[in-house]
CSV table of C-alpha atoms and ligand atoms in Angstrom, one decimal:
chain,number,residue,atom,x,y,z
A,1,UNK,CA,-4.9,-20.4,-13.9
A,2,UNK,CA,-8.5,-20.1,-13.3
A,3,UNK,CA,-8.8,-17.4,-10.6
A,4,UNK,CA,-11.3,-19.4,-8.5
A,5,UNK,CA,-8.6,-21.8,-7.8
A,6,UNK,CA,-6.6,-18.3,-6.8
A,7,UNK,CA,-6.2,-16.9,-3.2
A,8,UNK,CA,-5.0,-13.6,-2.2
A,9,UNK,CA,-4.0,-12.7,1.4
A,10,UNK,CA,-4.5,-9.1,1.9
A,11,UNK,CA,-3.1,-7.0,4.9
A,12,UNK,CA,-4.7,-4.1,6.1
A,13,UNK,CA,-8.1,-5.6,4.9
A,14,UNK,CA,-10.2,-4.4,7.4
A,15,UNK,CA,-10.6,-1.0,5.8
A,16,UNK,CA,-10.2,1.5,2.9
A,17,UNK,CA,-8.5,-0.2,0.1
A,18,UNK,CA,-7.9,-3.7,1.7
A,19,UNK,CA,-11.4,-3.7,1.5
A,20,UNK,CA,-11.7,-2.7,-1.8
A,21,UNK,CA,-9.1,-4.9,-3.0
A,22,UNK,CA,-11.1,-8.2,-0.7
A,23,UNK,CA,-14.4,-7.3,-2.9
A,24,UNK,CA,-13.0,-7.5,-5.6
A,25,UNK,CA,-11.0,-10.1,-4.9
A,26,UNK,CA,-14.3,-12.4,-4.2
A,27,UNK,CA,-16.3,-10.9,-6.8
A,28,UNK,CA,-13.5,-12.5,-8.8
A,29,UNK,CA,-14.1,-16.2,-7.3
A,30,UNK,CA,-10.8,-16.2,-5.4
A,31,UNK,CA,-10.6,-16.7,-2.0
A,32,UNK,CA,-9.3,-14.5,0.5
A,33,UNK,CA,-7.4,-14.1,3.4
A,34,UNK,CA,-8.2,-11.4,5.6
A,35,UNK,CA,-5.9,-10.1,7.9
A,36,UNK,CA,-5.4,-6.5,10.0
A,37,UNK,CA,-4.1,-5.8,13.4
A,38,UNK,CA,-7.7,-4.0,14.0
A,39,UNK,CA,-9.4,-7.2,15.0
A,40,UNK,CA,-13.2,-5.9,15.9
A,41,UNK,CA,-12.7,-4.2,12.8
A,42,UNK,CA,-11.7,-7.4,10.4
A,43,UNK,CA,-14.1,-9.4,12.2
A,44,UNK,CA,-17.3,-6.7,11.2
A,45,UNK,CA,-15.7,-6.2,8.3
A,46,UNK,CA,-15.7,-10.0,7.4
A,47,UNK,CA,-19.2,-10.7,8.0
A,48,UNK,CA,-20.2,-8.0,5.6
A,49,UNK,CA,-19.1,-10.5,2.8
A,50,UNK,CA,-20.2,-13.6,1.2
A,51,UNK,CA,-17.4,-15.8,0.0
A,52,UNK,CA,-14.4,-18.1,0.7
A,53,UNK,CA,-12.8,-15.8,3.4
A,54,UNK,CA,-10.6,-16.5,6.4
A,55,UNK,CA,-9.4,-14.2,8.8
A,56,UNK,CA,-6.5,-13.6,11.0
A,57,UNK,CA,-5.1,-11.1,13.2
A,58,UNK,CA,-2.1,-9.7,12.3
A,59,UNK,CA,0.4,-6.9,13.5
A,60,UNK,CA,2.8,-6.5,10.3
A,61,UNK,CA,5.2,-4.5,12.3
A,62,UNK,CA,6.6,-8.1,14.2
A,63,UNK,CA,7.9,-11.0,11.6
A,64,UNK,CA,6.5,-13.5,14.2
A,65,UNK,CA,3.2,-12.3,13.5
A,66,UNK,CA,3.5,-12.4,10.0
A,67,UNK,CA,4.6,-15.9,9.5
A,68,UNK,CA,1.9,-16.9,11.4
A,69,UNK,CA,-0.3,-15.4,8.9
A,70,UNK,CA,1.5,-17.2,6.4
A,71,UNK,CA,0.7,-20.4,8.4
A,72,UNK,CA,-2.9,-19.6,8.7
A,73,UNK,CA,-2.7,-19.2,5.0
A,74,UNK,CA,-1.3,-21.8,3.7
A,75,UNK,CA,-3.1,-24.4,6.2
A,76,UNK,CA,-6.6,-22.2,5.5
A,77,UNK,CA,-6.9,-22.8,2.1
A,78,UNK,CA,-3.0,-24.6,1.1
A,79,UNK,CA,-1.5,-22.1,-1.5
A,80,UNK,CA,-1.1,-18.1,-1.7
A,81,UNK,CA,-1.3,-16.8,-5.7
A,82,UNK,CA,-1.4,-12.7,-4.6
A,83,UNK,CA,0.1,-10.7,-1.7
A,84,UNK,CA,-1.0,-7.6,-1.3
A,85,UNK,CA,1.2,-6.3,1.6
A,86,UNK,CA,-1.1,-3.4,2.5
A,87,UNK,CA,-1.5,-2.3,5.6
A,88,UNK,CA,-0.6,1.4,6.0
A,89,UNK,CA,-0.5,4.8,8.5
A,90,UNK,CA,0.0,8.2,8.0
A,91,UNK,CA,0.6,11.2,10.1
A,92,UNK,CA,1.6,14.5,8.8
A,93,UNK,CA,3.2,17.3,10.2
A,94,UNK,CA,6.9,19.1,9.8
A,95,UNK,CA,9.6,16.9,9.8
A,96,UNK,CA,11.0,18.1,13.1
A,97,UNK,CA,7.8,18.1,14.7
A,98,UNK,CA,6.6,14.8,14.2
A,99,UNK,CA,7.9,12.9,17.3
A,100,UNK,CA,10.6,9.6,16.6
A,101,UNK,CA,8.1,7.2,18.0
A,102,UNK,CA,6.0,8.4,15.6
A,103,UNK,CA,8.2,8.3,12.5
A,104,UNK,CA,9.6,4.9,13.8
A,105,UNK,CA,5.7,3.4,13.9
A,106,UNK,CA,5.0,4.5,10.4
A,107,UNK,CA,8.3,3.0,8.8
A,108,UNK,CA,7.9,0.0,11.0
A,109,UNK,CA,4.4,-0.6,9.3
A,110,UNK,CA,4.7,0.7,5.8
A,111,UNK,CA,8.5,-0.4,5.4
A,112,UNK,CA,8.9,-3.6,7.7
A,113,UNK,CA,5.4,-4.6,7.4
A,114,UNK,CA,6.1,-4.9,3.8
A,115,UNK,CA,9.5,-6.8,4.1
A,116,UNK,CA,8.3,-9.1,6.4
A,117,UNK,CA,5.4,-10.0,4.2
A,118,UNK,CA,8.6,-10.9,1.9
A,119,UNK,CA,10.2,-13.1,3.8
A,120,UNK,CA,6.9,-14.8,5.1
A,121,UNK,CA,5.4,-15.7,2.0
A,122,UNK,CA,8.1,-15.3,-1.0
A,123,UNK,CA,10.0,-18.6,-0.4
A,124,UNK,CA,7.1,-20.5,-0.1
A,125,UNK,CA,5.8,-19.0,-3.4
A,126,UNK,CA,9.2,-20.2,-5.3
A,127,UNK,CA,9.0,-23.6,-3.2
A,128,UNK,CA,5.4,-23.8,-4.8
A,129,UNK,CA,6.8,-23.4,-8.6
A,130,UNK,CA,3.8,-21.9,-9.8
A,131,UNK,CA,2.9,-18.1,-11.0
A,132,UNK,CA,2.2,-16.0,-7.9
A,133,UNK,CA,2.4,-12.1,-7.1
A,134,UNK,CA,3.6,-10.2,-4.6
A,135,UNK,CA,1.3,-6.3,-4.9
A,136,UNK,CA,3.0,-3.7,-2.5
A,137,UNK,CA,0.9,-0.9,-2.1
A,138,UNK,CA,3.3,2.5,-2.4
A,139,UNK,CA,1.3,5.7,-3.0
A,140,UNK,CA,2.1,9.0,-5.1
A,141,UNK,CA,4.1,9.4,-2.1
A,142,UNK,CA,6.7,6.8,-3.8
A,143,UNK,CA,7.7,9.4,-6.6
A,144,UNK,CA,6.3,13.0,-4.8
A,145,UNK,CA,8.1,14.1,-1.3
A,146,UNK,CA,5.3,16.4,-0.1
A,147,UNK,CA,5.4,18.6,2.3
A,148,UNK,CA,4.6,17.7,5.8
A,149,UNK,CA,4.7,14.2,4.3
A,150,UNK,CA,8.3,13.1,5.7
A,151,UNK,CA,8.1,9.6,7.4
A,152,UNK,CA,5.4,8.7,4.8
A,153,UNK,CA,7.1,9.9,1.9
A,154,UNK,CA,9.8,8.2,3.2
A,155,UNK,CA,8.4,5.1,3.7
A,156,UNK,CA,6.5,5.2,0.1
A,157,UNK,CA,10.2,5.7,-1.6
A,158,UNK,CA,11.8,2.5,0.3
A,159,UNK,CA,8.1,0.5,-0.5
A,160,UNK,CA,9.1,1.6,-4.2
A,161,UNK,CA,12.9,0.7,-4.0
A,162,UNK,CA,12.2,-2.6,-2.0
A,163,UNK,CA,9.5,-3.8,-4.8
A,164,UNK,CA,12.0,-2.9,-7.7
A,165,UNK,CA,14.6,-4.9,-5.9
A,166,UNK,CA,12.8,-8.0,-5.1
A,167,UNK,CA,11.0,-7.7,-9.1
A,168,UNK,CA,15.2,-7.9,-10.2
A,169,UNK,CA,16.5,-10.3,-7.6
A,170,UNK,CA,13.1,-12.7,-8.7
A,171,UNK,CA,13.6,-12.4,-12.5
A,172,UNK,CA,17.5,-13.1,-11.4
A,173,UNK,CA,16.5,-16.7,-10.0
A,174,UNK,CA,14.1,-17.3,-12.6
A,175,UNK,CA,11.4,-17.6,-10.2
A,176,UNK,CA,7.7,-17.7,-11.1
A,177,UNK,CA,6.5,-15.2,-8.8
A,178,UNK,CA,6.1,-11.8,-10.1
A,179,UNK,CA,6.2,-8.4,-8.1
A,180,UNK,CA,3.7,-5.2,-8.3
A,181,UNK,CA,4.0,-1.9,-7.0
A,182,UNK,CA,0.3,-0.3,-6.2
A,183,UNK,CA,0.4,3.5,-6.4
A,184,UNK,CA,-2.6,5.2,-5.8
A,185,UNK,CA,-3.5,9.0,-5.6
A,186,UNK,CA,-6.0,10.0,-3.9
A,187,UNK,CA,-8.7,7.4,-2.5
A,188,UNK,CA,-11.8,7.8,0.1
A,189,UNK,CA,-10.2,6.4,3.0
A,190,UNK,CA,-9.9,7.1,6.8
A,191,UNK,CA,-5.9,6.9,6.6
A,192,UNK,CA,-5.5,11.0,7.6
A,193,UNK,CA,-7.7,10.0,11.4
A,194,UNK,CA,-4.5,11.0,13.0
A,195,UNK,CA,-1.9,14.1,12.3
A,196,UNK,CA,0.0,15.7,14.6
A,197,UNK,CA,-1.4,19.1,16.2
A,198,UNK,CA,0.8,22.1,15.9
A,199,UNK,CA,0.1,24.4,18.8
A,200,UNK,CA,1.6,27.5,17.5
A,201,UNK,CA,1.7,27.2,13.9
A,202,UNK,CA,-1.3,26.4,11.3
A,203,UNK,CA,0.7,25.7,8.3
A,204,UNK,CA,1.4,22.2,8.7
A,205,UNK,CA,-2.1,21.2,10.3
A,206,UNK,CA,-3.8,23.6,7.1
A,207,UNK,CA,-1.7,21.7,4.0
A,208,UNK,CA,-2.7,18.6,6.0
A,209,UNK,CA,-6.2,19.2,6.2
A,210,UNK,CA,-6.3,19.8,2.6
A,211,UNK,CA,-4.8,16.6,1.7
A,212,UNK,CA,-7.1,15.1,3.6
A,213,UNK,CA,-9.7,17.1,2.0
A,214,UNK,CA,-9.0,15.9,-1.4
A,215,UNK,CA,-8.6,12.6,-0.6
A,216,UNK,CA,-12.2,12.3,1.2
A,217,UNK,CA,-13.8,14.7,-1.3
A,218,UNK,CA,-11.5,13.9,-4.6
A,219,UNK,CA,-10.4,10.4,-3.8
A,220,UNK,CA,-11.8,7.8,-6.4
A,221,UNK,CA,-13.7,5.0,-3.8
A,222,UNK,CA,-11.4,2.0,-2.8
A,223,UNK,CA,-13.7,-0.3,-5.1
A,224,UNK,CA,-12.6,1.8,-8.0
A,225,UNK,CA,-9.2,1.4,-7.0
A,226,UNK,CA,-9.6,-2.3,-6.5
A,227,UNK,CA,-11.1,-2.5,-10.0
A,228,UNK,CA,-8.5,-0.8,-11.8
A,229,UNK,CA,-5.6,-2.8,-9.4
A,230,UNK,CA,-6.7,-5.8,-10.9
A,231,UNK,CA,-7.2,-4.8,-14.7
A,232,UNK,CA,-2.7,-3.7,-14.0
A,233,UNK,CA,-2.3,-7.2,-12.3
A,234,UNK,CA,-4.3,-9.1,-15.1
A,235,UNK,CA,-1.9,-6.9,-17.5
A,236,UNK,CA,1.2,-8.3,-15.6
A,237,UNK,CA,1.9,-4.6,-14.4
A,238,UNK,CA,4.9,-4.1,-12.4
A,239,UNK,CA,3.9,-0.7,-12.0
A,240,UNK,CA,0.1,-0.1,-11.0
A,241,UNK,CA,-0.4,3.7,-11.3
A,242,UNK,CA,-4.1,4.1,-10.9
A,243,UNK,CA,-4.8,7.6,-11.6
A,244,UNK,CA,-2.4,8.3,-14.4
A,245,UNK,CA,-4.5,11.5,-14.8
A,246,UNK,CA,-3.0,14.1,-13.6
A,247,UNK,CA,0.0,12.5,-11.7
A,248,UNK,CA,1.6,11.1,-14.9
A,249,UNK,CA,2.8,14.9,-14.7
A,250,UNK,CA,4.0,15.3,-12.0
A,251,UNK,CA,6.4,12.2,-11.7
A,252,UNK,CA,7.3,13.6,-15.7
A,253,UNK,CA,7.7,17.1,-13.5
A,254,UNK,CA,10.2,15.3,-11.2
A,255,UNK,CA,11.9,13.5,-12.9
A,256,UNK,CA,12.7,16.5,-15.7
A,257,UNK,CA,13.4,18.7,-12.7
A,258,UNK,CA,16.0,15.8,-11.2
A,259,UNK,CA,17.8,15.7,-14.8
A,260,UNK,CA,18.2,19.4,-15.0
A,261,UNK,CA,19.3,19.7,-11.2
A,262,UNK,CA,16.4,22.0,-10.4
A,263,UNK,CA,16.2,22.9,-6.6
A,264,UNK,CA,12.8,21.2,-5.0
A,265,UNK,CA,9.8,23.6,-5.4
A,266,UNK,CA,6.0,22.7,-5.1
A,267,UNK,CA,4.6,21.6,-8.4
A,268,UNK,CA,0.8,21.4,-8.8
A,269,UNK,CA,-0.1,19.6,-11.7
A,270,UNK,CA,-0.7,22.1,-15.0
B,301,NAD,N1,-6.1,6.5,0.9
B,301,NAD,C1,-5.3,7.0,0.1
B,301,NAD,O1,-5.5,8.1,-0.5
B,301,NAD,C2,-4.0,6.3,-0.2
B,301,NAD,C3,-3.2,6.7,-1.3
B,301,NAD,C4,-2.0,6.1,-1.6
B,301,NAD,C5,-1.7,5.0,-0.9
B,301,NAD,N2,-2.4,4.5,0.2
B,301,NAD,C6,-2.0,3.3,0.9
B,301,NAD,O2,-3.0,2.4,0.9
B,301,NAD,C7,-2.8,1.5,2.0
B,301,NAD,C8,-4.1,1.3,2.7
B,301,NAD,O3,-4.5,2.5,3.3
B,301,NAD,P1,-6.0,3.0,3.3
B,301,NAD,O4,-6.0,4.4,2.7
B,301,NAD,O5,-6.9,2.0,2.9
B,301,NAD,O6,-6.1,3.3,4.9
B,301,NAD,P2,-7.0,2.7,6.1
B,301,NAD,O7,-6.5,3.4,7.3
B,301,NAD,O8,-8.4,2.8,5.7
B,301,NAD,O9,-6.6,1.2,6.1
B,301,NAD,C9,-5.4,0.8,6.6
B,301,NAD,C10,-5.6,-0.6,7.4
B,301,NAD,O10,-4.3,-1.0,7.9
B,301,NAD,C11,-4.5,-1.5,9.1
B,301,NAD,N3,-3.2,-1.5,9.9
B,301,NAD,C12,-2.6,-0.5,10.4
B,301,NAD,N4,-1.5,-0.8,11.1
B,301,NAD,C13,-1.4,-2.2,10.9
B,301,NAD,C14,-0.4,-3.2,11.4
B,301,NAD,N5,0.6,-2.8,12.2
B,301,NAD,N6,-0.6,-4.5,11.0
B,301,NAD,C15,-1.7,-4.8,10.3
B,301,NAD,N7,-2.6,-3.9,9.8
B,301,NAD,C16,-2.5,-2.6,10.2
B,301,NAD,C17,-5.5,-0.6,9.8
B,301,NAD,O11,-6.1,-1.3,10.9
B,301,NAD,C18,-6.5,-0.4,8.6
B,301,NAD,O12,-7.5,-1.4,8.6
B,301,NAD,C19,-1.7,2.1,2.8
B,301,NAD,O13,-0.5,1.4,2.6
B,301,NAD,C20,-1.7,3.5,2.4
B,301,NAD,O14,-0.4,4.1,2.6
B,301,NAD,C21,-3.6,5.1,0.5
């Protein structure tokens, strides 16, 4: 298909890799629909770019809200090729510190956001019978349980487990629409702006300061990321690992320390 005739809806577009992934998108000819719960933010965001674009408001965390991006999809510009269920938080801190609202907000947005980006658009991507893609963004988070990482890691595992699933149960009904998982390391983004503060106790709030560290100082730039997203979808890429350099070993790390029933440790890369 020529990809001007494409259009990709992208959540969590109004920042940080959604915006990455938009530029690219355009630079690309598609058109794109924008969409983020941050609405000053998509609409600023928006008029930064020169292209086919629509935007739309969108919480991911309530199905109602995403059909109606679906709707405002579909009537915007009348077919979706690529979703690139997106939108993401973060907050770090020890597991028994981080308070349930808290772990309940970031599964509701990395985990529901993403299936009810499924249910939105997927049947009316086999109703269209033509080749689309569903890209759910997971992180090293999906492979790695890091410290101080628990509702995230969490959430990044189920984005994995979910996108595996809906790849078999697609292939099972022959459908034309194909499924990507997006896991990136590190990128320059403002996804650590909130952790949780330990009052007492500086070993949670120092490893998370250092992640966030290395992903503003070590992160690769969210166009970089866009750019090497697309060269894995052009490939047909179920699995979009963007940095394979150095976190190739440590999923090899896990997965050898899994089959030989090693206890968990913290592995660096080596
Ligand atoms: N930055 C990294 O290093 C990194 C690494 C791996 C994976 N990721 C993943 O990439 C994705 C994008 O994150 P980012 O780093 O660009 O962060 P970001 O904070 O810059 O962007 C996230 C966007 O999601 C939007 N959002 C938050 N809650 C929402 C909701 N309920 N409904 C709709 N939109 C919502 C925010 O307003 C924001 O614009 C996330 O899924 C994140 O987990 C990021």
């Amino acid at each position: 298909m020529n990809r001007s005739e494409q259009v990709a809806v992208i959540t969590g577009a109004a920042s940080g890799i959604g915006s990455g992934l938009a530029r690219a998108a355009l630079a690309r000819g598609m058109r794109v629909v924008l969409a983020d719960i941050d609405e000053a933010a998509l609409q600023t965001f928006a008029a930064t770019l020169d292209g086919p674009v629509s935007s739309c408001t969108v919480d991911v965390r309530d199905p109602a809200s995403v059909e109606a991006l679906a709707d405002h999809a579909y009537a915007a510009f009348g077919q979706v090729d690529l979703l690139f269920n997106n939108a993401g938080v973060l907050i770090g801190g020890k597991s028994w510190d981080i308070p349930a609202d808290k772990w309940a907000w970031q599964l509701q947005v990395n985990v529901l956001g993403v299936v009810h980006g499924i249910a939105s658009f997927v049947p009316r991507m086999i109703a269209a019978g033509r080749p689309a893609r569903v890209i759910n963004t997971g992180s090293m988070a999906s492979f790695i349980a890091a410290p101080y990482m628990g509702p995230y890691s969490a959430s990044k595992f189920a984005v994995l487990a979910i996108s595996e699933t809906l790849a078999l149960e697609l292939q099972g009904e022959q459908a034309p629409v194909s499924v990507s998982v997006l896991c990136p390391g590190p990128v320059q983004t403002d996804i650590f702006r909130e952790t949780v503060t330990m009052q007492d106790d500086t070993t949670s709030d120092r490893t998370v300061g250092m992640m966030r560290d290395i992903t503003v100082n070590q992160g690769i730039t969210p166009d970089e990321l866009a750019a090497r997203a697309f060269a894995g979808i052009d490939e047909g890429q179920f699995w979009i690992i963007p940095q394979p350099d150095p976190l190739d070993t440590l999923y090899r790390q896990r997965a050898e320390a899994m089959l030989e029933r090693r206890n968990p440790g913290i592995a660096m890369p080596g």
